[in-house]
Structure formats: structure tokens, C-alpha cells
mmCIF file of C-alpha atoms in Angstrom:
data_model
loop_
_atom_site.group_PDB
_atom_site.id
_atom_site.type_symbol
_atom_site.label_atom_id
_atom_site.label_comp_id
_atom_site.label_asym_id
_atom_site.label_seq_id
_atom_site.Cartn_x
_atom_site.Cartn_y
_atom_site.Cartn_z
ATOM 1 C CA UNK D 692 -23.511 32.001 20.785
ATOM 2 C CA UNK D 693 -20.214 30.199 21.535
ATOM 3 C CA UNK D 694 -20.421 26.425 21.396
ATOM 4 C CA UNK D 695 -17.698 24.451 23.178
ATOM 5 C CA UNK D 696 -15.717 22.009 21.108
ATOM 6 C CA UNK D 697 -15.409 18.383 22.103
ATOM 7 C CA UNK D 698 -12.754 15.745 21.400
ATOM 8 C CA UNK D 699 -13.493 13.738 18.289
ATOM 9 C CA UNK D 700 -11.745 10.566 17.151
ATOM 10 C CA UNK D 701 -10.780 10.909 13.483
ATOM 11 C CA UNK D 702 -8.632 7.813 13.205
ATOM 12 C CA UNK D 703 -8.409 4.541 15.113
ATOM 13 C CA UNK D 704 -6.552 1.480 13.913
ATOM 14 C CA UNK D 705 -5.960 -1.381 16.351
ATOM 15 C CA UNK D 706 -3.967 -4.475 15.392
ATOM 16 C CA UNK D 707 -3.676 -7.500 17.628
ATOM 17 C CA UNK D 708 -1.018 -10.137 17.082
ATOM 18 C CA UNK D 709 -0.224 -13.183 19.192
ATOM 19 C CA UNK D 710 1.766 -11.165 21.753
ATOM 20 C CA UNK D 711 1.066 -7.443 21.237
ATOM 21 C CA UNK D 712 -1.679 -4.887 20.686
ATOM 22 C CA UNK D 713 -0.743 -1.869 18.564
ATOM 23 C CA UNK D 714 -2.998 1.189 18.296
ATOM 24 C CA UNK D 715 -2.613 4.123 15.929
ATOM 25 C CA UNK D 716 -5.128 6.868 16.699
ATOM 26 C CA UNK D 717 -5.743 10.595 16.268
ATOM 27 C CA UNK D 718 -8.061 13.077 17.984
ATOM 28 C CA UNK D 719 -9.095 16.663 17.225
ATOM 29 C CA UNK D 720 -11.437 19.208 18.790
ATOM 30 C CA UNK D 721 -14.648 19.709 16.828
ATOM 31 C CA UNK D 722 -18.024 21.346 17.284
ATOM 32 C CA UNK D 723 -20.491 18.551 18.208
ATOM 33 C CA UNK D 724 -23.382 20.138 16.278
ATOM 34 C CA UNK D 725 -21.258 20.253 13.117
ATOM 35 C CA UNK D 726 -20.298 16.614 13.612
ATOM 36 C CA UNK D 727 -23.986 15.637 13.762
ATOM 37 C CA UNK D 728 -24.686 17.681 10.621
ATOM 38 C CA UNK D 729 -21.838 16.012 8.719
ATOM 39 C CA UNK D 730 -22.982 12.558 9.835
ATOM 40 C CA UNK D 731 -26.483 13.348 8.563
ATOM 41 C CA UNK D 732 -25.007 14.326 5.213
ATOM 42 C CA UNK D 733 -22.941 11.158 4.927
ATOM 43 C CA UNK D 734 -25.476 9.725 2.514
ATOM 44 C CA UNK D 735 -23.364 11.549 -0.055
ATOM 45 C CA UNK D 736 -19.609 11.103 -0.558
ATOM 46 C CA UNK D 737 -17.586 13.384 1.730
ATOM 47 C CA UNK D 738 -15.293 16.064 0.357
ATOM 48 C CA UNK D 739 -11.736 16.329 1.759
ATOM 49 C CA UNK D 740 -12.118 20.091 2.305
ATOM 50 C CA UNK D 741 -14.891 19.400 4.840
ATOM 51 C CA UNK D 742 -12.156 18.313 7.249
ATOM 52 C CA UNK D 743 -9.604 21.066 6.598
ATOM 53 C CA UNK D 744 -9.715 22.264 10.229
ATOM 54 C CA UNK D 745 -7.867 19.087 11.175
ATOM 55 C CA UNK D 746 -4.683 20.951 10.213
ATOM 56 C CA UNK D 747 -4.658 22.133 13.834
ATOM 57 C CA UNK D 748 -3.490 19.950 16.695
ATOM 58 C CA UNK D 749 -3.933 19.562 20.462
ATOM 59 C CA UNK D 750 -2.641 17.379 23.264
ATOM 60 C CA UNK D 751 -5.007 14.698 24.556
ATOM 61 C CA UNK D 752 -5.011 11.916 27.123
ATOM 62 C CA UNK D 753 -7.036 8.794 26.427
ATOM 63 C CA UNK D 754 -8.006 5.895 28.633
ATOM 64 C CA UNK D 755 -7.945 2.514 26.925
ATOM 65 C CA UNK D 756 -10.086 -0.227 28.478
ATOM 66 C CA UNK D 757 -9.740 -3.767 27.165
ATOM 67 C CA UNK D 758 -12.609 -6.220 27.532
ATOM 68 C CA UNK D 759 -12.849 -9.951 26.847
ATOM 69 C CA UNK D 760 -15.732 -11.553 24.945
ATOM 70 C CA UNK D 761 -17.839 -11.593 28.148
ATOM 71 C CA UNK D 762 -17.275 -7.802 28.447
ATOM 72 C CA UNK D 763 -15.120 -8.230 31.572
ATOM 73 C CA UNK D 764 -12.214 -5.826 31.927
ATOM 74 C CA UNK D 765 -8.774 -7.352 31.298
ATOM 75 C CA UNK D 766 -6.755 -4.173 30.759
ATOM 76 C CA UNK D 767 -6.828 -0.439 31.518
ATOM 77 C CA UNK D 768 -4.214 2.257 30.928
ATOM 78 C CA UNK D 769 -3.902 5.958 30.057
ATOM 79 C CA UNK D 770 -1.826 7.349 27.217
ATOM 80 C CA UNK D 771 -0.816 10.881 26.220
ATOM 81 C CA UNK D 772 -0.713 12.092 22.613
ATOM 82 C CA UNK D 773 1.899 14.223 20.901
ATOM 83 C CA UNK D 774 1.133 17.868 20.142
ATOM 84 C CA UNK D 775 -0.761 16.847 16.980
ATOM 85 C CA UNK D 776 -3.219 14.664 18.895
ATOM 86 C CA UNK D 777 -1.670 11.480 17.481
ATOM 87 C CA UNK D 778 -1.148 8.262 19.433
ATOM 88 C CA UNK D 779 1.131 5.296 18.770
ATOM 89 C CA UNK D 780 0.445 2.736 21.469
ATOM 90 C CA UNK D 781 1.926 -0.687 22.135
ATOM 91 C CA UNK D 782 0.549 -3.041 24.769
ATOM 92 C CA UNK D 783 2.272 -6.336 25.539
ATOM 93 C CA UNK D 784 -0.199 -9.187 25.862
ATOM 94 C CA UNK D 785 0.102 -11.788 28.616
ATOM 95 C CA UNK D 786 -2.034 -14.376 30.379
ATOM 96 C CA UNK D 787 -4.115 -11.623 31.999
ATOM 97 C CA UNK D 788 -5.020 -9.616 28.906
ATOM 98 C CA UNK D 789 -4.439 -11.900 25.909
ATOM 99 C CA UNK D 790 -8.203 -12.550 25.697
ATOM 100 C CA UNK D 791 -8.809 -8.871 24.900
ATOM 101 C CA UNK D 792 -11.634 -8.707 22.361
ATOM 102 C CA UNK D 793 -13.138 -5.212 22.652
ATOM 103 C CA UNK D 794 -11.458 -1.833 23.143
ATOM 104 C CA UNK D 795 -13.254 1.068 24.807
ATOM 105 C CA UNK D 796 -11.708 4.517 24.303
ATOM 106 C CA UNK D 797 -12.277 7.565 26.555
ATOM 107 C CA UNK D 798 -10.751 11.045 26.279
ATOM 108 C CA UNK D 799 -10.065 12.224 29.844
ATOM 109 C CA UNK D 800 -8.124 15.513 29.643
ATOM 110 C CA UNK D 801 -10.325 18.040 27.797
ATOM 111 C CA UNK D 802 -12.718 18.708 30.692
ATOM 112 C CA UNK D 803 -11.744 18.108 34.309
ATOM 113 C CA UNK D 804 -13.682 15.211 35.779
ATOM 114 C CA UNK D 805 -15.377 14.287 32.490
ATOM 115 C CA UNK D 806 -14.593 11.193 30.404
ATOM 116 C CA UNK D 807 -15.749 11.470 26.798
ATOM 117 C CA UNK D 808 -16.666 8.099 25.283
ATOM 118 C CA UNK D 809 -14.901 7.877 21.907
ATOM 119 C CA UNK D 810 -16.369 4.492 21.016
ATOM 120 C CA UNK D 811 -15.897 0.737 21.276
ATOM 121 C CA UNK D 812 -13.751 -1.088 18.728
ATOM 122 C CA UNK D 813 -12.777 -4.615 17.752
ATOM 123 C CA UNK D 814 -9.074 -4.910 16.857
ATOM 124 C CA UNK D 815 -8.004 -6.448 13.578
ATOM 125 C CA UNK D 816 -6.385 -9.767 14.409
ATOM 126 C CA UNK D 817 -3.258 -10.681 12.444
ATOM 127 C CA UNK D 818 -2.763 -14.406 12.895
ATOM 128 C CA UNK D 819 0.013 -16.684 11.718
ATOM 129 C CA UNK D 820 0.849 -17.076 8.958
ATOM 130 C CA UNK D 821 0.733 -13.282 8.579
ATOM 131 C CA UNK D 822 -0.403 -12.170 5.115
ATOM 132 C CA UNK D 823 -0.453 -8.471 4.194
ATOM 133 C CA UNK D 824 -1.233 -6.452 1.083
ATOM 134 C CA UNK D 825 -0.068 -2.825 1.155
ATOM 135 C CA UNK D 826 -1.344 -0.668 -1.689
ATOM 136 C CA UNK D 827 -0.608 2.898 -2.738
ATOM 137 C CA UNK D 828 -3.750 4.940 -3.377
ATOM 138 C CA UNK D 829 -2.834 7.805 -5.702
ATOM 139 C CA UNK D 830 -2.385 6.662 -9.324
ATOM 140 C CA UNK D 831 -2.668 3.036 -8.220
ATOM 141 C CA UNK D 832 -6.326 2.811 -7.168
ATOM 142 C CA UNK D 833 -7.519 6.271 -8.243
ATOM 143 C CA UNK D 834 -6.198 8.568 -10.990
ATOM 144 C CA UNK D 835 -5.666 11.548 -8.690
ATOM 145 C CA UNK D 836 -3.666 14.610 -9.808
ATOM 146 C CA UNK D 837 -1.936 17.297 -7.735
ATOM 147 C CA UNK D 838 0.419 18.969 -10.248
ATOM 148 C CA UNK D 839 -1.357 22.330 -10.695
ATOM 149 C CA UNK D 840 -3.303 24.711 -8.440
ATOM 150 C CA UNK D 841 -6.510 23.780 -10.261
ATOM 151 C CA UNK D 842 -5.876 20.064 -9.711
ATOM 152 C CA UNK D 843 -5.238 20.616 -5.985
ATOM 153 C CA UNK D 844 -8.468 22.657 -5.720
ATOM 154 C CA UNK D 845 -10.426 19.906 -7.507
ATOM 155 C CA UNK D 846 -8.997 17.273 -5.158
ATOM 156 C CA UNK D 847 -10.162 19.252 -2.120
ATOM 157 C CA UNK D 848 -13.649 20.111 -3.370
ATOM 158 C CA UNK D 849 -14.660 16.892 -5.126
ATOM 159 C CA UNK D 850 -15.500 13.459 -3.708
ATOM 160 C CA UNK D 851 -12.931 10.863 -4.708
ATOM 161 C CA UNK D 852 -15.428 9.078 -6.951
ATOM 162 C CA UNK D 853 -15.158 12.131 -9.232
ATOM 163 C CA UNK D 854 -11.705 10.882 -10.237
ATOM 164 C CA UNK D 855 -11.260 7.880 -12.538
ATOM 165 C CA UNK D 856 -10.944 4.546 -10.776
ATOM 166 C CA UNK D 857 -8.337 1.983 -11.873
ATOM 167 C CA UNK D 858 -10.356 -1.282 -12.049
ATOM 168 C CA UNK D 859 -7.410 -3.633 -12.602
ATOM 169 C CA UNK D 860 -5.741 -2.489 -9.379
ATOM 170 C CA UNK D 861 -8.992 -2.891 -7.438
ATOM 171 C CA UNK D 862 -9.337 -6.390 -8.845
ATOM 172 C CA UNK D 863 -5.864 -7.348 -7.579
ATOM 173 C CA UNK D 864 -6.524 -5.956 -4.090
ATOM 174 C CA UNK D 865 -9.868 -7.742 -3.778
ATOM 175 C CA UNK D 866 -8.339 -10.996 -5.005
ATOM 176 C CA UNK D 867 -5.742 -10.995 -2.230
ATOM 177 C CA UNK D 868 -8.204 -9.835 0.435
ATOM 178 C CA UNK D 869 -10.383 -12.814 -0.531
ATOM 179 C CA UNK D 870 -7.301 -14.997 0.062
ATOM 180 C CA UNK D 871 -7.006 -13.745 3.635
ATOM 181 C CA UNK D 872 -4.513 -10.916 3.180
ATOM 182 C CA UNK D 873 -5.060 -7.927 5.463
ATOM 183 C CA UNK D 874 -5.124 -4.659 3.455
ATOM 184 C CA UNK D 875 -3.330 -1.387 4.190
ATOM 185 C CA UNK D 876 -3.639 1.771 2.088
ATOM 186 C CA UNK D 877 -0.922 4.426 1.673
ATOM 187 C CA UNK D 878 -1.620 7.875 0.246
ATOM 188 C CA UNK D 879 0.287 11.134 -0.190
ATOM 189 C CA UNK D 880 -2.981 12.926 0.543
ATOM 190 C CA UNK D 881 -3.151 15.072 3.710
ATOM 191 C CA UNK D 882 -4.246 13.403 6.939
ATOM 192 C CA UNK D 883 -7.671 15.072 6.787
ATOM 193 C CA UNK D 884 -8.553 13.027 3.662
ATOM 194 C CA UNK D 885 -9.233 9.949 5.794
ATOM 195 C CA UNK D 886 -13.049 10.153 5.797
ATOM 196 C CA UNK D 887 -13.131 10.709 2.026
ATOM 197 C CA UNK D 888 -10.793 7.767 1.370
ATOM 198 C CA UNK D 889 -12.718 5.536 3.770
ATOM 199 C CA UNK D 890 -15.955 6.431 1.926
ATOM 200 C CA UNK D 891 -14.330 5.436 -1.356
ATOM 201 C CA UNK D 892 -12.944 2.155 0.003
ATOM 202 C CA UNK D 893 -16.319 1.132 1.461
ATOM 203 C CA UNK D 894 -18.060 1.877 -1.824
ATOM 204 C CA UNK D 895 -15.527 -0.392 -3.548
ATOM 205 C CA UNK D 896 -15.978 -3.259 -1.057
ATOM 206 C CA UNK D 897 -12.708 -2.803 0.858
ATOM 207 C CA UNK D 898 -13.889 -2.696 4.470
ATOM 208 C CA UNK D 899 -11.042 -3.474 6.885
ATOM 209 C CA UNK D 900 -8.097 -1.523 5.476
ATOM 210 C CA UNK D 901 -5.756 0.462 7.680
ATOM 211 C CA UNK D 902 -5.204 3.917 6.122
ATOM 212 C CA UNK D 903 -1.865 5.728 6.381
ATOM 213 C CA UNK D 904 -1.743 9.347 5.177
ATOM 214 C CA UNK D 905 0.772 12.186 5.181
ATOM 215 C CA UNK D 906 0.318 14.404 8.244
ATOM 216 C CA UNK D 907 0.879 17.908 6.888
ATOM 217 C CA UNK D 908 1.096 19.379 10.402
ATOM 218 C CA UNK D 909 4.653 18.017 10.590
ATOM 219 C CA UNK D 910 5.724 20.650 8.085
ATOM 220 C CA UNK D 911 4.848 23.453 10.518
ATOM 221 C CA UNK D 912 6.388 21.963 13.666
ATOM 222 C CA UNK D 913 10.034 22.505 14.613
ATOM 223 C CA UNK D 914 10.055 20.318 17.720
ATOM 224 C CA UNK D 915 7.955 17.251 16.797
ATOM 225 C CA UNK D 916 7.696 17.199 13.023
ATOM 226 C CA UNK D 917 9.286 14.130 11.446
ATOM 227 C CA UNK D 918 8.633 15.428 7.926
ATOM 228 C CA UNK D 919 10.081 18.698 6.597
ATOM 229 C CA UNK D 920 8.846 21.057 3.820
ATOM 230 C CA UNK D 921 10.855 19.145 1.187
ATOM 231 C CA UNK D 922 8.681 16.068 1.905
ATOM 232 C CA UNK D 923 5.568 17.793 0.550
ATOM 233 C CA UNK D 924 6.686 16.701 -2.919
ATOM 234 C CA UNK D 925 9.235 13.984 -2.080
ATOM 235 C CA UNK D 926 7.406 10.755 -1.182
ATOM 236 C CA UNK D 927 10.217 8.328 -0.314
ATOM 237 C CA UNK D 928 10.712 9.043 3.374
ATOM 238 C CA UNK D 929 7.037 9.243 4.364
ATOM 239 C CA UNK D 930 6.119 6.072 2.436
ATOM 240 C CA UNK D 931 8.977 3.947 3.721
ATOM 241 C CA UNK D 932 8.364 5.277 7.232
ATOM 242 C CA UNK D 933 4.716 4.153 7.042
ATOM 243 C CA UNK D 934 5.769 0.771 5.642
ATOM 244 C CA UNK D 935 8.096 0.270 8.609
ATOM 245 C CA UNK D 936 5.299 1.325 11.009
ATOM 246 C CA UNK D 937 3.014 -1.319 9.496
ATOM 247 C CA UNK D 938 5.678 -4.002 9.941
ATOM 248 C CA UNK D 939 6.223 -2.913 13.551
ATOM 249 C CA UNK D 940 2.471 -3.119 14.218
ATOM 250 C CA UNK D 941 1.857 -6.475 12.542
ATOM 251 C CA UNK D 942 5.164 -8.280 12.943
ATOM 252 C CA UNK D 943 7.179 -9.748 10.087
ATOM 253 C CA UNK D 944 4.777 -11.041 7.417
ATOM 254 C CA UNK D 945 5.085 -14.545 6.030
ATOM 255 C CA UNK D 946 3.582 -13.292 2.753
ATOM 256 C CA UNK D 947 3.684 -9.683 1.625
ATOM 257 C CA UNK D 948 2.154 -8.080 -1.477
ATOM 258 C CA UNK D 949 3.090 -4.484 -2.340
ATOM 259 C CA UNK D 950 1.211 -2.443 -4.955
ATOM 260 C CA UNK D 951 2.159 0.896 -6.489
ATOM 261 C CA UNK D 952 2.864 2.686 -9.728
ATOM 262 C CA UNK D 953 5.851 3.724 -11.817
ATOM 263 C CA UNK D 954 5.013 7.446 -11.829
ATOM 264 C CA UNK D 955 7.334 8.416 -8.980
ATOM 265 C CA UNK D 956 9.252 6.317 -6.474
ATOM 266 C CA UNK D 957 7.239 3.221 -5.550
ATOM 267 C CA UNK D 958 9.593 0.612 -7.098
ATOM 268 C CA UNK D 959 12.693 1.766 -5.208
ATOM 269 C CA UNK D 960 10.725 2.181 -1.963
ATOM 270 C CA UNK D 961 9.295 -1.340 -2.183
ATOM 271 C CA UNK D 962 12.617 -2.892 -3.193
ATOM 272 C CA UNK D 963 14.257 -1.168 -0.239
ATOM 273 C CA UNK D 964 11.690 -2.747 2.092
ATOM 274 C CA UNK D 965 12.289 -6.129 0.449
ATOM 275 C CA UNK D 966 16.033 -5.759 1.001
ATOM 276 C CA UNK D 967 15.476 -4.789 4.620
ATOM 277 C CA UNK D 968 13.261 -7.835 5.249
ATOM 278 C CA UNK D 969 15.318 -10.425 3.374
ATOM 279 C CA UNK D 970 18.984 -9.415 3.397
ATOM 280 C CA UNK D 971 21.465 -9.692 6.240
ATOM 281 C CA UNK D 972 22.971 -6.260 5.600
ATOM 282 C CA UNK D 973 23.673 -4.003 8.554
ATOM 283 C CA UNK D 974 21.114 -1.142 8.788
ATOM 284 C CA UNK D 975 23.968 1.310 8.326
ATOM 285 C CA UNK D 976 24.539 -0.115 4.829
ATOM 286 C CA UNK D 977 20.871 0.374 3.920
ATOM 287 C CA UNK D 978 20.886 3.889 5.358
ATOM 288 C CA UNK D 979 23.906 4.896 3.272
ATOM 289 C CA UNK D 980 22.125 3.691 0.129
ATOM 290 C CA UNK D 981 18.992 5.673 0.903
ATOM 291 C CA UNK D 982 20.523 9.021 1.762
ATOM 292 C CA UNK D 983 22.036 9.288 -1.719
ATOM 293 C CA UNK D 984 18.661 8.975 -3.464
ATOM 294 C CA UNK D 985 16.578 12.019 -4.408
ATOM 295 C CA UNK D 986 13.357 10.163 -3.579
ATOM 296 C CA UNK D 987 14.461 10.164 0.078
ATOM 297 C CA UNK D 988 16.699 13.261 0.474
ATOM 298 C CA UNK D 989 17.019 12.814 4.245
ATOM 299 C CA UNK D 990 17.630 15.983 6.224
ATOM 300 C CA UNK D 991 20.060 16.095 9.124
ATOM 301 C CA UNK D 992 17.344 15.757 11.762
ATOM 302 C CA UNK D 993 15.768 12.801 9.942
ATOM 303 C CA UNK D 994 18.952 10.709 9.740
ATOM 304 C CA UNK D 995 19.078 9.445 13.328
ATOM 305 C CA UNK D 996 15.295 8.951 13.666
ATOM 306 C CA UNK D 997 15.097 6.896 10.502
ATOM 307 C CA UNK D 998 18.230 4.875 11.250
ATOM 308 C CA UNK D 999 16.894 4.035 14.713
ATOM 309 C CA UNK D 1000 13.658 2.733 13.170
ATOM 310 C CA UNK D 1001 15.604 0.566 10.696
ATOM 311 C CA UNK D 1002 17.606 -0.948 13.570
ATOM 312 C CA UNK D 1003 14.325 -1.633 15.400
ATOM 313 C CA UNK D 1004 12.949 -3.473 12.358
ATOM 314 C CA UNK D 1005 16.165 -5.469 12.032
ATOM 315 C CA UNK D 1006 15.857 -6.494 15.678
ATOM 316 C CA UNK D 1007 12.269 -7.665 15.094
ATOM 317 C CA UNK D 1008 13.377 -9.630 12.009
ATOM 318 C CA UNK D 1009 16.204 -11.296 13.934
ATOM 319 C CA UNK D 1010 13.822 -12.481 16.648
ATOM 320 C CA UNK D 1011 11.066 -13.636 14.299
ATOM 321 C CA UNK D 1012 12.828 -16.333 12.257
ATOM 322 C CA UNK D 1013 10.434 -15.531 9.408
ATOM 323 C CA UNK D 1014 11.569 -15.173 5.791
ATOM 324 C CA UNK D 1015 8.955 -13.206 3.918
ATOM 325 C CA UNK D 1016 7.643 -14.176 0.497
ATOM 326 C CA UNK D 1017 7.317 -10.883 -1.389
ATOM 327 C CA UNK D 1018 5.394 -9.946 -4.527
ATOM 328 C CA UNK D 1019 5.415 -6.407 -5.979
ATOM 329 C CA UNK D 1020 2.825 -5.161 -8.482
ATOM 330 C CA UNK D 1021 3.743 -1.935 -10.302
ATOM 331 C CA UNK D 1022 1.258 -0.189 -12.579
ATOM 332 C CA UNK D 1023 2.901 0.925 -15.824
ATOM 333 C CA UNK D 1024 3.230 4.621 -16.528
ATOM 334 C CA UNK D 1025 3.426 4.187 -20.291
ATOM 335 C CA UNK D 1026 4.419 1.005 -22.167
ATOM 336 C CA UNK D 1027 7.646 0.291 -20.286
ATOM 337 C CA UNK D 1028 8.796 -3.310 -20.051
ATOM 338 C CA UNK D 1029 11.443 -2.836 -17.368
ATOM 339 C CA UNK D 1030 12.056 -0.875 -14.150
ATOM 340 C CA UNK D 1031 15.140 1.293 -13.719
ATOM 341 C CA UNK D 1032 16.739 0.573 -10.317
ATOM 342 C CA UNK D 1033 19.488 3.117 -9.519
ATOM 343 C CA UNK D 1034 20.748 1.259 -6.426
ATOM 344 C CA UNK D 1035 22.780 -1.716 -7.610
ATOM 345 C CA UNK D 1036 22.330 -3.567 -4.305
ATOM 346 C CA UNK D 1037 18.581 -3.751 -5.022
ATOM 347 C CA UNK D 1038 18.738 -5.024 -8.589
ATOM 348 C CA UNK D 1039 18.724 -8.695 -7.584
ATOM 349 C CA UNK D 1040 15.186 -8.093 -6.234
ATOM 350 C CA UNK D 1041 13.764 -6.927 -9.586
ATOM 351 C CA UNK D 1042 12.350 -10.409 -10.148
ATOM 352 C CA UNK D 1043 9.811 -9.645 -7.395
ATOM 353 C CA UNK D 1044 8.211 -6.982 -9.610
ATOM 354 C CA UNK D 1045 5.339 -7.616 -11.980
ATOM 355 C CA UNK D 1046 4.489 -4.717 -14.290
ATOM 356 C CA UNK D 1047 0.840 -4.473 -15.304
ATOM 357 C CA UNK D 1048 -1.271 -2.319 -17.600
ATOM 358 C CA UNK D 1049 -4.191 -0.700 -15.822
ATOM 359 C CA UNK D 1050 -6.116 1.973 -17.738
ATOM 360 C CA UNK D 1051 -8.446 4.133 -15.615
ATOM 361 C CA UNK D 1052 -12.178 4.402 -16.110
ATOM 362 C CA UNK D 1053 -13.278 6.702 -18.915
ATOM 363 C CA UNK D 1054 -13.829 9.887 -16.918
ATOM 364 C CA UNK D 1055 -15.056 11.699 -13.809
ATOM 365 C CA UNK D 1056 -18.393 11.189 -12.189
ATOM 366 C CA UNK D 1057 -21.327 13.619 -12.040
ATOM 367 C CA UNK D 1058 -19.660 15.886 -9.520
ATOM 368 C CA UNK D 1059 -22.093 18.808 -9.948
ATOM 369 C CA UNK D 1060 -24.999 16.659 -8.798
ATOM 370 C CA UNK D 1061 -23.024 15.290 -5.833
ATOM 371 C CA UNK D 1062 -21.828 18.693 -4.691
ATOM 372 C CA UNK D 1063 -25.184 20.452 -4.522
#
């Protein structure tokens, strides 16, 4: 018997600053009975492959209702997604809606005349002084591997706790969260890993992190895809793009901590962000530096989109009058004592980097028992 699919919210991240509300959200169509079954099984860690059907995409329209602490409506508006079901929403706050405290979300386009309640949320409030910690996930918090077919299969069919944790990195993140820094997590994992990563973060006492993943559906879209097939293995563009999105959502941070590893491209990506936030260089100068680097390898269609975003960030910086204090933690790959920085204009920022040794835990968990 055919069972109709219903809209299902797989990602919702709302950030409220003193003058804006930013929402990053994603919806898919899923079978409601399967959703209930998965929720019942959530006593065990989720496997990324459970969400593989999220590789498909659909258009949606959502209604956002903002309520104050007394549950009185202060805002209401509809927004349309892109073809992947993703939303990037910005709402300017004024005297009428600045007291927004709760956000109700309804999907209103799947069935004529029916509004599906997607849930009620409390936005994360980023107050002044803004303090952020942005941490890479793969090889920084968890010793994940994707080099061979077997490793990719294991990553899809095993809960993340199967892979060795990196305790030192977790310790650093928790230390800054305890100091009032708001956490964000970046990962090269596909977008359908979100539930598995959220499970892992909750188990490790990181509860309010915004998660930014690589949306693999971009690779199959000619019209809307920002990423291209080359970006499956090249991490520079997607990571820096997410970093810029976080800055756009939160505003220019007064204090910023960046965490990554020295296995691929994290140092140059983080130093590029530092240069963008602190230097007075024209965005064109920064863009020319980036397009020469293999870790970015911008395609023709990506040039203008990325340059426009850099100009937008520069405009925000100019109007903020904030000079960020930046600290960069880089996990050592071997026993290196220095970081190679191929862009000479970034070398004066090397003093921001602290290299640290962080061995992983001894080995994988009891995956056979978890996967029964």
C-alpha cells in the first residue's frame, strides 16, 4: 500500500543578533511511519546511511511565525526554498519584532490547504561581545577516514562513536564553550550525516553547536549547484564558504577561535579568513591569492559568486568597527613544529597558530553490538 510522504525538517539553525535574525534550514520528503520508527530506535547511535535518501531534493515553502515570551505574534512571513529544499533567511529586527523569542515553522506548499507544523524553536542569541569557536570535525574531533572504498563504506554503516575520538580537541572546545563562546562545527561529510554528528556531539556534551556540512546534491545540479565535482575532494572552497556564511549570520566576532588539523588545508583556509577580517586589502586582492591555490581551484562559475560574498563580508566589516581577536589551533599531523604557508601575504598571521599534539583514543568501539 502506497504511503504518502510528508515534509520533514532535517536541519534548523536560527541565530539572533541585536538587529537581525538569520535562519539556515533544510526540508525533505519522508515517510512518516519510517520517521517514527527511526525516532524509536534513537536509543542507539544513528548511522549516516540511514539518511541516504536525503540526496534527493524538492522545493518547499515555509511560514515562519515569530512569538515573544508571552507567545504573542510579532512576525510572520513565507519563504521559498531552492531546488534542494534549503533555506537561507534573513529577517531585519525592529521595534515591532525585536522581542522575538520563539519561532514556529510550518510547511505550506506540499498539500493544498494544509500547513504542516515543523516545530517550535528558540534561536541562539549572539550577544556583544560576540565570541565564536568554529571547529573542523574530521581528523580534529574524530579520526574519520575516507581514502578507500572500504573506509567510505565503514563511515556510512557505522555510528561515529566507532571511530577514535580526539580527547585533546574536545577538551579545547569545551573549555571555550564554558567561557561563553558559541560553537560551530564544519565537516566534509555529506549533508545527510547531520543526525549522526548531532548524536555524537550530544554524547560528548556539546549541545548548541551549529553544524555545517557539504551538500553533495550540488555536484549533480547544473543550475543551482555552488560546488562542482572537483570539490568532492578539494575542501578549500566549501570550508571558506561556510566560514563566511557563519560570519554573515553572526556578525563580525570580537573574539574568534578556529580549530582544525594539518592533514589538508585548514591552516591556509583559516589564515585567509583572518586576513579577510583584519586586513584592509581590497577583496579583489584576496580573490587573486585564492584562485592560484590548489586547495581552492575555483571554477569559472564559482569566481563571481565567491567574489560577491567576499565583498559582502568586507561591507559588513566596514560597518561594524570591530577588530577581531583571532586564535587558531591546528592539530599536528606528525611531529611538525611549523606550518608551511604558500601565500606570502598570509605569513604575518602565522603567530595566530598554535600547533598541538592530540593522539586519538586507542581504537573503535563495539560496532557489532551497536549495529544489531
